[in-house]
CSV table of N, CA and C in Angstrom, one decimal:
chain,number,residue,atom,x,y,z
A,1,UNK,N,-28.6,-65.6,-101.1
A,1,UNK,CA,-27.9,-66.2,-100.2
A,1,UNK,C,-27.6,-66.5,-99.5
A,2,UNK,N,-27.0,-66.4,-98.1
A,2,UNK,CA,-25.7,-67.0,-98.0
A,2,UNK,C,-26.1,-68.8,-97.1
A,3,UNK,N,-24.5,-69.2,-97.1
A,3,UNK,CA,-24.5,-70.1,-96.7
A,3,UNK,C,-23.8,-70.3,-95.9
A,4,UNK,N,-23.9,-70.5,-94.8
A,4,UNK,CA,-23.4,-70.0,-93.8
A,4,UNK,C,-23.1,-72.0,-92.2
A,5,UNK,N,-22.0,-71.4,-92.1
A,5,UNK,CA,-21.8,-73.0,-90.3
A,5,UNK,C,-22.6,-72.8,-89.8
A,6,UNK,N,-22.8,-71.7,-88.9
A,6,UNK,CA,-23.8,-70.7,-87.8
A,6,UNK,C,-24.4,-69.6,-88.4
A,7,UNK,N,-25.9,-69.8,-87.9
A,7,UNK,CA,-27.0,-68.8,-88.0
A,7,UNK,C,-27.3,-67.6,-87.3
A,8,UNK,N,-26.5,-68.3,-85.8
A,8,UNK,CA,-26.4,-67.7,-84.4
A,8,UNK,C,-26.3,-65.8,-85.2
A,9,UNK,N,-25.8,-65.3,-85.8
A,9,UNK,CA,-24.8,-64.4,-86.0
A,9,UNK,C,-26.3,-63.4,-86.7
A,10,UNK,N,-26.3,-64.6,-87.9
A,10,UNK,CA,-27.7,-63.9,-89.0
A,10,UNK,C,-28.9,-63.6,-88.2
A,11,UNK,N,-29.1,-64.0,-87.4
A,11,UNK,CA,-30.6,-63.8,-86.8
A,11,UNK,C,-30.8,-62.9,-86.1
A,12,UNK,N,-29.5,-62.2,-85.7
A,12,UNK,CA,-29.5,-60.7,-85.2
A,12,UNK,C,-29.5,-59.5,-85.9
A,13,UNK,N,-29.2,-60.0,-87.2
A,13,UNK,CA,-28.8,-58.8,-88.2
A,13,UNK,C,-30.1,-58.1,-88.0
A,14,UNK,N,-31.6,-58.1,-88.1
A,14,UNK,CA,-33.0,-58.0,-88.1
A,14,UNK,C,-33.3,-58.5,-87.7
A,15,UNK,N,-34.4,-57.8,-86.7
A,15,UNK,CA,-35.9,-58.0,-86.4
A,15,UNK,C,-36.4,-58.8,-86.3
A,16,UNK,N,-36.6,-58.4,-88.0
A,16,UNK,CA,-37.8,-60.4,-88.5
A,16,UNK,C,-37.2,-60.9,-88.8
A,17,UNK,N,-36.0,-61.8,-88.4
A,17,UNK,CA,-35.8,-62.8,-88.6
A,17,UNK,C,-35.9,-63.9,-87.9
A,18,UNK,N,-36.5,-64.1,-88.9
A,18,UNK,CA,-37.1,-66.4,-88.3
A,18,UNK,C,-36.3,-67.5,-89.2
A,19,UNK,N,-36.1,-68.3,-88.2
A,19,UNK,CA,-35.2,-69.9,-88.4
A,19,UNK,C,-36.0,-70.5,-88.4
A,20,UNK,N,-36.4,-71.2,-89.8
A,20,UNK,CA,-36.5,-72.0,-90.2
A,20,UNK,C,-36.5,-73.9,-90.4
A,21,UNK,N,-36.7,-74.8,-90.4
A,21,UNK,CA,-36.4,-75.6,-90.5
A,21,UNK,C,-36.9,-76.4,-92.2
A,22,UNK,N,-36.6,-76.7,-93.1
A,22,UNK,CA,-37.1,-77.6,-93.9
A,22,UNK,C,-36.8,-78.6,-94.8
A,23,UNK,N,-36.8,-79.7,-95.3
A,23,UNK,CA,-36.1,-80.1,-96.2
A,23,UNK,C,-34.8,-80.8,-94.9
A,24,UNK,N,-34.4,-80.6,-94.2
A,24,UNK,CA,-33.1,-81.2,-93.2
A,24,UNK,C,-32.8,-80.1,-93.2
A,25,UNK,N,-33.0,-78.8,-93.4
A,25,UNK,CA,-32.0,-77.7,-93.9
A,25,UNK,C,-32.7,-76.0,-93.0
A,26,UNK,N,-31.7,-75.6,-92.3
A,26,UNK,CA,-31.9,-74.3,-91.8
A,26,UNK,C,-32.0,-73.7,-92.2
A,27,UNK,N,-33.4,-72.9,-92.0
A,27,UNK,CA,-32.3,-71.5,-93.3
A,27,UNK,C,-33.1,-70.5,-91.7
A,28,UNK,N,-32.8,-68.7,-92.6
A,28,UNK,CA,-33.0,-67.5,-91.9
A,28,UNK,C,-33.8,-67.1,-93.1
A,29,UNK,N,-35.0,-66.7,-93.1
A,29,UNK,CA,-35.3,-66.1,-94.1
A,29,UNK,C,-35.8,-64.7,-93.1
A,30,UNK,N,-36.8,-63.9,-93.7
A,30,UNK,CA,-37.1,-62.4,-93.4
A,30,UNK,C,-38.6,-62.0,-94.7
A,31,UNK,N,-39.4,-61.6,-94.1
A,31,UNK,CA,-40.4,-61.3,-95.0
A,31,UNK,C,-40.6,-60.3,-94.7
A,32,UNK,N,-40.4,-59.4,-94.0
A,32,UNK,CA,-40.1,-57.8,-94.5
A,32,UNK,C,-39.0,-57.2,-95.4
A,33,UNK,N,-37.4,-57.5,-95.0
A,33,UNK,CA,-36.5,-57.4,-95.6
A,33,UNK,C,-36.1,-58.3,-96.3
A,34,UNK,N,-36.3,-58.7,-97.7
A,34,UNK,CA,-35.7,-60.0,-98.3
A,34,UNK,C,-34.3,-60.4,-98.4
A,35,UNK,N,-33.6,-59.3,-98.3
A,35,UNK,CA,-32.2,-59.7,-98.8
A,35,UNK,C,-31.7,-60.5,-97.9
A,36,UNK,N,-32.1,-60.5,-96.2
A,36,UNK,CA,-31.4,-61.3,-95.1
A,36,UNK,C,-32.5,-62.6,-95.5
A,37,UNK,N,-31.8,-63.5,-96.1
A,37,UNK,CA,-31.3,-65.3,-96.2
A,37,UNK,C,-30.1,-65.9,-96.2
A,38,UNK,N,-30.1,-66.8,-95.3
A,38,UNK,CA,-29.5,-68.0,-95.4
A,38,UNK,C,-29.5,-69.1,-95.4
A,39,UNK,N,-28.6,-70.2,-95.4
A,39,UNK,CA,-28.6,-71.2,-95.4
A,39,UNK,C,-27.7,-72.3,-94.7
A,40,UNK,N,-28.3,-73.5,-93.9
A,40,UNK,CA,-26.8,-73.8,-92.9
A,40,UNK,C,-27.4,-75.3,-93.4
A,41,UNK,N,-25.9,-76.2,-93.9
A,41,UNK,CA,-26.2,-77.8,-94.3
A,41,UNK,C,-26.3,-78.1,-95.2
């Protein structure tokens, strides 16, 4: 999992990437390609 300041560029890496808010943190998750994961905050 990558930790980044901005998740906008990571969201465009794959068409199935989703931006999710959990416990005050912002995550990018991908159900089909598990390697595309990132966290902000």
